[in-house]
Amino acid sequence: MNSLSNLLDNKISVAKIVNSHGVHGEVKIVPLTNVKDVITNLEEVLLYNTSTRNFFFSKVLQVKPLNKFFVLNLRGIKDMDEAKKMIGYEVFIDKKDLPSLNSEEYYWYEILDSEVYYEDGKYVGKVEEIIQTGANDVISIKNIEDDKEVLIPMTDHYIVELKKEDKSIIVKKIEWYENGTNQTD
């Protein structure tokens, strides 16, 4: 018998069910990716609730955009009551089903929890969050030892090296940020 961890092996969460939608069992999801094709091309999914540890396999019958959300029609969910029971479930797909990226692009899961170092080798911390700003992503790095948060833009200017396989990132220091002032030249 497979364990739950085996069930999630090689799977990635791409969305979270946040509400029901309509009376025919559709669910509203918030995407956890900025690559719309990941959501619009959903076919077979594993729905998993991390708090109850329940899971549900389903086929996606239809995907519709709804502002910054999407609406899914899932096989096996036929009415609003069943859809409401799915609130809180995350939508997982096989990693192999993700669109391939060029070497300069990344999926968030590839850099979350990465160890971050300055060019001089000093440890900065771990990537805890990725913030979308519109212009570029910004990584929020937390160091447990000094409980400091450092924000670094994910731009060529600040990212010296991104090693997705090793989950490590080398960054340039933001001098005014390190000195504790807000003045820039």
mmCIF file with all atom_site columns, C-alpha atoms in Angstrom:
data_model
loop_
_atom_site.group_PDB
_atom_site.id
_atom_site.type_symbol
_atom_site.label_atom_id
_atom_site.label_alt_id
_atom_site.label_comp_id
_atom_site.label_asym_id
_atom_site.label_entity_id
_atom_site.label_seq_id
_atom_site.pdbx_PDB_ins_code
_atom_site.Cartn_x
_atom_site.Cartn_y
_atom_site.Cartn_z
_atom_site.occupancy
_atom_site.B_iso_or_equiv
_atom_site.pdbx_formal_charge
_atom_site.auth_seq_id
_atom_site.auth_comp_id
_atom_site.auth_asym_id
_atom_site.auth_atom_id
_atom_site.pdbx_PDB_model_num
ATOM 1   C CA . MET A 1 1   ? 0.000   0.000  0.000   1.00 0.00 ? 1   MET A CA 1
ATOM 2   C CA . ASN A 1 2   ? 1.351   3.430  -0.941  1.00 0.00 ? 2   ASN A CA 1
ATOM 3   C CA . SER A 1 3   ? 1.912   6.055  1.683   1.00 0.00 ? 3   SER A CA 1
ATOM 4   C CA . LEU A 1 4   ? 0.662   9.601  1.355   1.00 0.00 ? 4   LEU A CA 1
ATOM 5   C CA . SER A 1 5   ? 4.165   10.894 0.645   1.00 0.00 ? 5   SER A CA 1
ATOM 6   C CA . ASN A 1 6   ? 4.426   8.454  -2.289  1.00 0.00 ? 6   ASN A CA 1
ATOM 7   C CA . LEU A 1 7   ? 1.105   9.735  -3.563  1.00 0.00 ? 7   LEU A CA 1
ATOM 8   C CA . LEU A 1 8   ? 2.503   13.285 -3.718  1.00 0.00 ? 8   LEU A CA 1
ATOM 9   C CA . ASP A 1 9   ? 5.894   12.262 -5.171  1.00 0.00 ? 9   ASP A CA 1
ATOM 10  C CA . ASN A 1 10  ? 6.623   14.111 -8.402  1.00 0.00 ? 10  ASN A CA 1
ATOM 11  C CA . LYS A 1 11  ? 3.466   16.193 -7.998  1.00 0.00 ? 11  LYS A CA 1
ATOM 12  C CA . ILE A 1 12  ? 3.217   19.948 -7.606  1.00 0.00 ? 12  ILE A CA 1
ATOM 13  C CA . SER A 1 13  ? 0.419   22.104 -6.239  1.00 0.00 ? 13  SER A CA 1
ATOM 14  C CA . VAL A 1 14  ? -0.734  24.539 -8.934  1.00 0.00 ? 14  VAL A CA 1
ATOM 15  C CA . ALA A 1 15  ? -3.929  25.944 -7.397  1.00 0.00 ? 15  ALA A CA 1
ATOM 16  C CA . LYS A 1 16  ? -6.120  26.005 -4.317  1.00 0.00 ? 16  LYS A CA 1
ATOM 17  C CA . ILE A 1 17  ? -9.910  25.669 -4.201  1.00 0.00 ? 17  ILE A CA 1
ATOM 18  C CA . VAL A 1 18  ? -11.261 28.750 -2.453  1.00 0.00 ? 18  VAL A CA 1
ATOM 19  C CA . ASN A 1 19  ? -15.008 28.533 -3.049  1.00 0.00 ? 19  ASN A CA 1
ATOM 20  C CA . SER A 1 20  ? -17.847 26.875 -4.890  1.00 0.00 ? 20  SER A CA 1
ATOM 21  C CA . HIS A 1 21  ? -19.178 28.570 -8.018  1.00 0.00 ? 21  HIS A CA 1
ATOM 22  C CA . GLY A 1 22  ? -22.774 28.269 -9.129  1.00 0.00 ? 22  GLY A CA 1
ATOM 23  C CA . VAL A 1 23  ? -25.198 25.433 -8.433  1.00 0.00 ? 23  VAL A CA 1
ATOM 24  C CA . HIS A 1 24  ? -23.742 22.778 -10.766 1.00 0.00 ? 24  HIS A CA 1
ATOM 25  C CA . GLY A 1 25  ? -20.740 21.805 -8.627  1.00 0.00 ? 25  GLY A CA 1
ATOM 26  C CA . GLU A 1 26  ? -18.079 24.036 -10.121 1.00 0.00 ? 26  GLU A CA 1
ATOM 27  C CA . VAL A 1 27  ? -15.232 25.225 -7.905  1.00 0.00 ? 27  VAL A CA 1
ATOM 28  C CA . LYS A 1 28  ? -13.349 28.523 -7.891  1.00 0.00 ? 28  LYS A CA 1
ATOM 29  C CA . ILE A 1 29  ? -9.569  28.213 -7.674  1.00 0.00 ? 29  ILE A CA 1
ATOM 30  C CA . VAL A 1 30  ? -6.743  30.652 -7.079  1.00 0.00 ? 30  VAL A CA 1
ATOM 31  C CA . PRO A 1 31  ? -3.713  29.706 -9.209  1.00 0.00 ? 31  PRO A CA 1
ATOM 32  C CA . LEU A 1 32  ? -0.353  29.206 -7.500  1.00 0.00 ? 32  LEU A CA 1
ATOM 33  C CA . THR A 1 33  ? 1.478   29.897 -10.749 1.00 0.00 ? 33  THR A CA 1
ATOM 34  C CA . ASN A 1 34  ? 1.718   32.818 -13.129 1.00 0.00 ? 34  ASN A CA 1
ATOM 35  C CA . VAL A 1 35  ? 1.874   30.467 -16.139 1.00 0.00 ? 35  VAL A CA 1
ATOM 36  C CA . LYS A 1 36  ? -1.768  30.436 -17.266 1.00 0.00 ? 36  LYS A CA 1
ATOM 37  C CA . ASP A 1 37  ? -1.226  27.424 -19.545 1.00 0.00 ? 37  ASP A CA 1
ATOM 38  C CA . VAL A 1 38  ? -0.669  25.273 -16.464 1.00 0.00 ? 38  VAL A CA 1
ATOM 39  C CA . ILE A 1 39  ? -4.250  25.971 -15.363 1.00 0.00 ? 39  ILE A CA 1
ATOM 40  C CA . THR A 1 40  ? -5.953  26.136 -18.753 1.00 0.00 ? 40  THR A CA 1
ATOM 41  C CA . ASN A 1 41  ? -4.456  22.776 -19.764 1.00 0.00 ? 41  ASN A CA 1
ATOM 42  C CA . LEU A 1 42  ? -5.476  20.866 -16.620 1.00 0.00 ? 42  LEU A CA 1
ATOM 43  C CA . GLU A 1 43  ? -6.727  17.362 -17.394 1.00 0.00 ? 43  GLU A CA 1
ATOM 44  C CA . GLU A 1 44  ? -6.283  14.849 -14.574 1.00 0.00 ? 44  GLU A CA 1
ATOM 45  C CA . VAL A 1 45  ? -5.657  16.185 -11.089 1.00 0.00 ? 45  VAL A CA 1
ATOM 46  C CA . LEU A 1 46  ? -5.114  15.038 -7.540  1.00 0.00 ? 46  LEU A CA 1
ATOM 47  C CA . LEU A 1 47  ? -7.048  17.150 -5.042  1.00 0.00 ? 47  LEU A CA 1
ATOM 48  C CA . TYR A 1 48  ? -5.491  17.047 -1.583  1.00 0.00 ? 48  TYR A CA 1
ATOM 49  C CA . ASN A 1 49  ? -6.484  18.772 1.658   1.00 0.00 ? 49  ASN A CA 1
ATOM 50  C CA . THR A 1 50  ? -3.358  19.252 3.781   1.00 0.00 ? 50  THR A CA 1
ATOM 51  C CA . SER A 1 51  ? -5.296  19.762 7.024   1.00 0.00 ? 51  SER A CA 1
ATOM 52  C CA . THR A 1 52  ? -7.649  16.753 6.762   1.00 0.00 ? 52  THR A CA 1
ATOM 53  C CA . ARG A 1 53  ? -5.199  14.642 4.720   1.00 0.00 ? 53  ARG A CA 1
ATOM 54  C CA . ASN A 1 54  ? -8.037  13.618 2.399   1.00 0.00 ? 54  ASN A CA 1
ATOM 55  C CA . PHE A 1 55  ? -7.482  13.233 -1.313  1.00 0.00 ? 55  PHE A CA 1
ATOM 56  C CA . PHE A 1 56  ? -9.594  12.905 -4.413  1.00 0.00 ? 56  PHE A CA 1
ATOM 57  C CA . PHE A 1 57  ? -8.604  12.076 -7.994  1.00 0.00 ? 57  PHE A CA 1
ATOM 58  C CA . SER A 1 58  ? -10.603 13.794 -10.715 1.00 0.00 ? 58  SER A CA 1
ATOM 59  C CA . LYS A 1 59  ? -10.721 14.684 -14.375 1.00 0.00 ? 59  LYS A CA 1
ATOM 60  C CA . VAL A 1 60  ? -11.086 18.361 -15.292 1.00 0.00 ? 60  VAL A CA 1
ATOM 61  C CA . LEU A 1 61  ? -14.041 18.687 -17.652 1.00 0.00 ? 61  LEU A CA 1
ATOM 62  C CA . GLN A 1 62  ? -13.830 22.455 -18.193 1.00 0.00 ? 62  GLN A CA 1
ATOM 63  C CA . VAL A 1 63  ? -11.686 25.444 -17.184 1.00 0.00 ? 63  VAL A CA 1
ATOM 64  C CA . LYS A 1 64  ? -13.017 29.023 -17.346 1.00 0.00 ? 64  LYS A CA 1
ATOM 65  C CA . PRO A 1 65  ? -11.123 32.216 -16.426 1.00 0.00 ? 65  PRO A CA 1
ATOM 66  C CA . LEU A 1 66  ? -12.787 34.476 -13.834 1.00 0.00 ? 66  LEU A CA 1
ATOM 67  C CA . ASN A 1 67  ? -10.792 37.672 -13.178 1.00 0.00 ? 67  ASN A CA 1
ATOM 68  C CA . LYS A 1 68  ? -7.651  36.527 -11.304 1.00 0.00 ? 68  LYS A CA 1
ATOM 69  C CA . PHE A 1 69  ? -9.316  33.183 -10.523 1.00 0.00 ? 69  PHE A CA 1
ATOM 70  C CA . PHE A 1 70  ? -10.413 30.189 -12.587 1.00 0.00 ? 70  PHE A CA 1
ATOM 71  C CA . VAL A 1 71  ? -13.521 28.025 -12.393 1.00 0.00 ? 71  VAL A CA 1
ATOM 72  C CA . LEU A 1 72  ? -13.178 24.262 -12.762 1.00 0.00 ? 72  LEU A CA 1
ATOM 73  C CA . ASN A 1 73  ? -15.821 21.722 -13.607 1.00 0.00 ? 73  ASN A CA 1
ATOM 74  C CA . LEU A 1 74  ? -14.572 18.456 -12.083 1.00 0.00 ? 74  LEU A CA 1
ATOM 75  C CA . ARG A 1 75  ? -15.856 14.941 -12.721 1.00 0.00 ? 75  ARG A CA 1
ATOM 76  C CA . GLY A 1 76  ? -17.494 13.582 -9.567  1.00 0.00 ? 76  GLY A CA 1
ATOM 77  C CA . ILE A 1 77  ? -18.626 16.943 -8.166  1.00 0.00 ? 77  ILE A CA 1
ATOM 78  C CA . LYS A 1 78  ? -22.215 17.433 -9.240  1.00 0.00 ? 78  LYS A CA 1
ATOM 79  C CA . ASP A 1 79  ? -23.751 20.114 -7.018  1.00 0.00 ? 79  ASP A CA 1
ATOM 80  C CA . MET A 1 80  ? -22.987 23.114 -4.824  1.00 0.00 ? 80  MET A CA 1
ATOM 81  C CA . ASP A 1 81  ? -22.929 21.061 -1.594  1.00 0.00 ? 81  ASP A CA 1
ATOM 82  C CA . GLU A 1 82  ? -20.263 18.711 -2.960  1.00 0.00 ? 82  GLU A CA 1
ATOM 83  C CA . ALA A 1 83  ? -18.275 21.694 -4.296  1.00 0.00 ? 83  ALA A CA 1
ATOM 84  C CA . LYS A 1 84  ? -18.322 23.414 -0.891  1.00 0.00 ? 84  LYS A CA 1
ATOM 85  C CA . LYS A 1 85  ? -16.781 20.297 0.679   1.00 0.00 ? 85  LYS A CA 1
ATOM 86  C CA . MET A 1 86  ? -13.785 20.798 -1.644  1.00 0.00 ? 86  MET A CA 1
ATOM 87  C CA . ILE A 1 87  ? -12.887 24.262 -0.280  1.00 0.00 ? 87  ILE A CA 1
ATOM 88  C CA . GLY A 1 88  ? -9.313  24.163 1.011   1.00 0.00 ? 88  GLY A CA 1
ATOM 89  C CA . TYR A 1 89  ? -8.170  21.348 -1.260  1.00 0.00 ? 89  TYR A CA 1
ATOM 90  C CA . GLU A 1 90  ? -5.072  21.991 -3.355  1.00 0.00 ? 90  GLU A CA 1
ATOM 91  C CA . VAL A 1 91  ? -4.895  20.989 -7.005  1.00 0.00 ? 91  VAL A CA 1
ATOM 92  C CA . PHE A 1 92  ? -1.843  18.824 -7.761  1.00 0.00 ? 92  PHE A CA 1
ATOM 93  C CA . ILE A 1 93  ? -0.519  17.746 -11.141 1.00 0.00 ? 93  ILE A CA 1
ATOM 94  C CA . ASP A 1 94  ? 2.483   15.669 -12.194 1.00 0.00 ? 94  ASP A CA 1
ATOM 95  C CA . LYS A 1 95  ? 5.630   17.788 -12.523 1.00 0.00 ? 95  LYS A CA 1
ATOM 96  C CA . LYS A 1 96  ? 6.186   16.218 -15.940 1.00 0.00 ? 96  LYS A CA 1
ATOM 97  C CA . ASP A 1 97  ? 2.979   17.904 -17.122 1.00 0.00 ? 97  ASP A CA 1
ATOM 98  C CA . LEU A 1 98  ? 4.370   21.392 -16.492 1.00 0.00 ? 98  LEU A CA 1
ATOM 99  C CA . PRO A 1 99  ? 5.372   23.302 -19.626 1.00 0.00 ? 99  PRO A CA 1
ATOM 100 C CA . SER A 1 100 ? 9.127   23.271 -20.137 1.00 0.00 ? 100 SER A CA 1
ATOM 101 C CA . LEU A 1 101 ? 10.971  26.510 -19.433 1.00 0.00 ? 101 LEU A CA 1
ATOM 102 C CA . ASN A 1 102 ? 14.153  27.997 -20.806 1.00 0.00 ? 102 ASN A CA 1
ATOM 103 C CA . SER A 1 103 ? 17.223  28.058 -18.564 1.00 0.00 ? 103 SER A CA 1
ATOM 104 C CA . GLU A 1 104 ? 16.542  31.596 -17.327 1.00 0.00 ? 104 GLU A CA 1
ATOM 105 C CA . GLU A 1 105 ? 12.971  30.852 -16.212 1.00 0.00 ? 105 GLU A CA 1
ATOM 106 C CA . TYR A 1 106 ? 11.860  29.017 -13.078 1.00 0.00 ? 106 TYR A CA 1
ATOM 107 C CA . TYR A 1 107 ? 8.845   27.670 -11.316 1.00 0.00 ? 107 TYR A CA 1
ATOM 108 C CA . TRP A 1 108 ? 8.327   28.960 -7.790  1.00 0.00 ? 108 TRP A CA 1
ATOM 109 C CA . TYR A 1 109 ? 8.619   25.503 -6.262  1.00 0.00 ? 109 TYR A CA 1
ATOM 110 C CA . GLU A 1 110 ? 12.131  25.300 -7.736  1.00 0.00 ? 110 GLU A CA 1
ATOM 111 C CA . ILE A 1 111 ? 13.369  28.285 -5.701  1.00 0.00 ? 111 ILE A CA 1
ATOM 112 C CA . LEU A 1 112 ? 11.223  28.161 -2.554  1.00 0.00 ? 112 LEU A CA 1
ATOM 113 C CA . ASP A 1 113 ? 13.340  26.906 0.375   1.00 0.00 ? 113 ASP A CA 1
ATOM 114 C CA . SER A 1 114 ? 16.550  27.616 -1.569  1.00 0.00 ? 114 SER A CA 1
ATOM 115 C CA . GLU A 1 115 ? 19.614  28.580 0.459   1.00 0.00 ? 115 GLU A CA 1
ATOM 116 C CA . VAL A 1 116 ? 20.738  32.128 -0.401  1.00 0.00 ? 116 VAL A CA 1
ATOM 117 C CA . TYR A 1 117 ? 24.313  33.419 -0.140  1.00 0.00 ? 117 TYR A CA 1
ATOM 118 C CA . TYR A 1 118 ? 25.988  36.724 -0.949  1.00 0.00 ? 118 TYR A CA 1
ATOM 119 C CA . GLU A 1 119 ? 28.816  36.760 -3.490  1.00 0.00 ? 119 GLU A CA 1
ATOM 120 C CA . ASP A 1 120 ? 31.353  36.768 -0.653  1.00 0.00 ? 120 ASP A CA 1
ATOM 121 C CA . GLY A 1 121 ? 29.917  33.461 0.662   1.00 0.00 ? 121 GLY A CA 1
ATOM 122 C CA . LYS A 1 122 ? 28.036  34.939 3.642   1.00 0.00 ? 122 LYS A CA 1
ATOM 123 C CA . TYR A 1 123 ? 24.801  33.057 4.335   1.00 0.00 ? 123 TYR A CA 1
ATOM 124 C CA . VAL A 1 124 ? 21.684  35.211 3.884   1.00 0.00 ? 124 VAL A CA 1
ATOM 125 C CA . GLY A 1 125 ? 18.933  32.683 4.674   1.00 0.00 ? 125 GLY A CA 1
ATOM 126 C CA . LYS A 1 126 ? 16.231  30.590 3.000   1.00 0.00 ? 126 LYS A CA 1
ATOM 127 C CA . VAL A 1 127 ? 13.675  31.720 0.423   1.00 0.00 ? 127 VAL A CA 1
ATOM 128 C CA . GLU A 1 128 ? 10.369  31.711 2.310   1.00 0.00 ? 128 GLU A CA 1
ATOM 129 C CA . GLU A 1 129 ? 8.123   33.555 -0.107  1.00 0.00 ? 129 GLU A CA 1
ATOM 130 C CA . ILE A 1 130 ? 8.022   34.925 -3.624  1.00 0.00 ? 130 ILE A CA 1
ATOM 131 C CA . ILE A 1 131 ? 6.280   38.237 -4.113  1.00 0.00 ? 131 ILE A CA 1
ATOM 132 C CA . GLN A 1 132 ? 4.895   39.268 -7.500  1.00 0.00 ? 132 GLN A CA 1
ATOM 133 C CA . THR A 1 133 ? 5.375   42.987 -8.060  1.00 0.00 ? 133 THR A CA 1
ATOM 134 C CA . GLY A 1 134 ? 4.322   43.229 -11.684 1.00 0.00 ? 134 GLY A CA 1
ATOM 135 C CA . ALA A 1 135 ? 7.761   44.206 -12.956 1.00 0.00 ? 135 ALA A CA 1
ATOM 136 C CA . ASN A 1 136 ? 9.603   41.200 -11.493 1.00 0.00 ? 136 ASN A CA 1
ATOM 137 C CA . ASP A 1 137 ? 9.409   38.680 -8.697  1.00 0.00 ? 137 ASP A CA 1
ATOM 138 C CA . VAL A 1 138 ? 10.999  39.507 -5.340  1.00 0.00 ? 138 VAL A CA 1
ATOM 139 C CA . ILE A 1 139 ? 12.260  36.761 -3.038  1.00 0.00 ? 139 ILE A CA 1
ATOM 140 C CA . SER A 1 140 ? 11.707  37.091 0.694   1.00 0.00 ? 140 SER A CA 1
ATOM 141 C CA . ILE A 1 141 ? 14.639  35.518 2.518   1.00 0.00 ? 141 ILE A CA 1
ATOM 142 C CA . LYS A 1 142 ? 14.456  34.666 6.208   1.00 0.00 ? 142 LYS A CA 1
ATOM 143 C CA . ASN A 1 143 ? 17.437  33.910 8.418   1.00 0.00 ? 143 ASN A CA 1
ATOM 144 C CA . ILE A 1 144 ? 16.408  31.942 11.504  1.00 0.00 ? 144 ILE A CA 1
ATOM 145 C CA . GLU A 1 145 ? 19.545  32.925 13.464  1.00 0.00 ? 145 GLU A CA 1
ATOM 146 C CA . ASP A 1 146 ? 18.979  36.687 13.426  1.00 0.00 ? 146 ASP A CA 1
ATOM 147 C CA . ASP A 1 147 ? 15.254  36.647 12.524  1.00 0.00 ? 147 ASP A CA 1
ATOM 148 C CA . LYS A 1 148 ? 15.856  39.164 9.720   1.00 0.00 ? 148 LYS A CA 1
ATOM 149 C CA . GLU A 1 149 ? 13.994  39.316 6.433   1.00 0.00 ? 149 GLU A CA 1
ATOM 150 C CA . VAL A 1 150 ? 15.859  40.338 3.301   1.00 0.00 ? 150 VAL A CA 1
ATOM 151 C CA . LEU A 1 151 ? 14.087  41.166 0.026   1.00 0.00 ? 151 LEU A CA 1
ATOM 152 C CA . ILE A 1 152 ? 15.976  40.662 -3.236  1.00 0.00 ? 152 ILE A CA 1
ATOM 153 C CA . PRO A 1 153 ? 14.550  41.388 -6.707  1.00 0.00 ? 153 PRO A CA 1
ATOM 154 C CA . MET A 1 154 ? 14.783  38.417 -9.085  1.00 0.00 ? 154 MET A CA 1
ATOM 155 C CA . THR A 1 155 ? 16.590  40.436 -11.763 1.00 0.00 ? 155 THR A CA 1
ATOM 156 C CA . ASP A 1 156 ? 19.872  39.855 -13.578 1.00 0.00 ? 156 ASP A CA 1
ATOM 157 C CA . HIS A 1 157 ? 21.337  42.785 -11.652 1.00 0.00 ? 157 HIS A CA 1
ATOM 158 C CA . TYR A 1 158 ? 20.912  41.119 -8.236  1.00 0.00 ? 158 TYR A CA 1
ATOM 159 C CA . ILE A 1 159 ? 20.887  37.383 -9.012  1.00 0.00 ? 159 ILE A CA 1
ATOM 160 C CA . VAL A 1 160 ? 24.444  36.260 -9.678  1.00 0.00 ? 160 VAL A CA 1
ATOM 161 C CA . GLU A 1 161 ? 23.705  32.549 -9.952  1.00 0.00 ? 161 GLU A CA 1
ATOM 162 C CA . LEU A 1 162 ? 20.547  30.467 -9.650  1.00 0.00 ? 162 LEU A CA 1
ATOM 163 C CA . LYS A 1 163 ? 21.152  26.747 -9.135  1.00 0.00 ? 163 LYS A CA 1
ATOM 164 C CA . LYS A 1 164 ? 17.676  25.231 -9.252  1.00 0.00 ? 164 LYS A CA 1
ATOM 165 C CA . GLU A 1 165 ? 18.939  21.646 -8.909  1.00 0.00 ? 165 GLU A CA 1
ATOM 166 C CA . ASP A 1 166 ? 21.012  22.472 -5.804  1.00 0.00 ? 166 ASP A CA 1
ATOM 167 C CA . LYS A 1 167 ? 18.338  24.818 -4.389  1.00 0.00 ? 167 LYS A CA 1
ATOM 168 C CA . SER A 1 168 ? 20.903  27.584 -3.924  1.00 0.00 ? 168 SER A CA 1
ATOM 169 C CA . ILE A 1 169 ? 21.039  31.185 -5.067  1.00 0.00 ? 169 ILE A CA 1
ATOM 170 C CA . ILE A 1 170 ? 23.955  33.611 -5.033  1.00 0.00 ? 170 ILE A CA 1
ATOM 171 C CA . VAL A 1 171 ? 22.940  37.276 -4.856  1.00 0.00 ? 171 VAL A CA 1
ATOM 172 C CA . LYS A 1 172 ? 24.538  40.713 -4.771  1.00 0.00 ? 172 LYS A CA 1
ATOM 173 C CA . LYS A 1 173 ? 24.230  42.751 -1.600  1.00 0.00 ? 173 LYS A CA 1
ATOM 174 C CA . ILE A 1 174 ? 21.959  45.741 -1.790  1.00 0.00 ? 174 ILE A CA 1
ATOM 175 C CA . GLU A 1 175 ? 24.318  48.188 -0.084  1.00 0.00 ? 175 GLU A CA 1
ATOM 176 C CA . TRP A 1 176 ? 21.735  50.739 1.100   1.00 0.00 ? 176 TRP A CA 1
ATOM 177 C CA . TYR A 1 177 ? 19.562  47.866 2.364   1.00 0.00 ? 177 TYR A CA 1
ATOM 178 C CA . GLU A 1 178 ? 22.398  46.346 4.395   1.00 0.00 ? 178 GLU A CA 1
ATOM 179 C CA . ASN A 1 179 ? 23.401  49.718 5.875   1.00 0.00 ? 179 ASN A CA 1
ATOM 180 C CA . GLY A 1 180 ? 19.888  50.254 7.217   1.00 0.00 ? 180 GLY A CA 1
ATOM 181 C CA . THR A 1 181 ? 19.206  53.421 5.264   1.00 0.00 ? 181 THR A CA 1
ATOM 182 C CA . ASN A 1 182 ? 16.695  54.133 2.564   1.00 0.00 ? 182 ASN A CA 1
ATOM 183 C CA . GLN A 1 183 ? 18.862  56.527 0.604   1.00 0.00 ? 183 GLN A CA 1
ATOM 184 C CA . THR A 1 184 ? 19.900  55.695 -2.908  1.00 0.00 ? 184 THR A CA 1
ATOM 185 C CA . ASP A 1 185 ? 22.269  57.630 -5.127  1.00 0.00 ? 185 ASP A CA 1
#
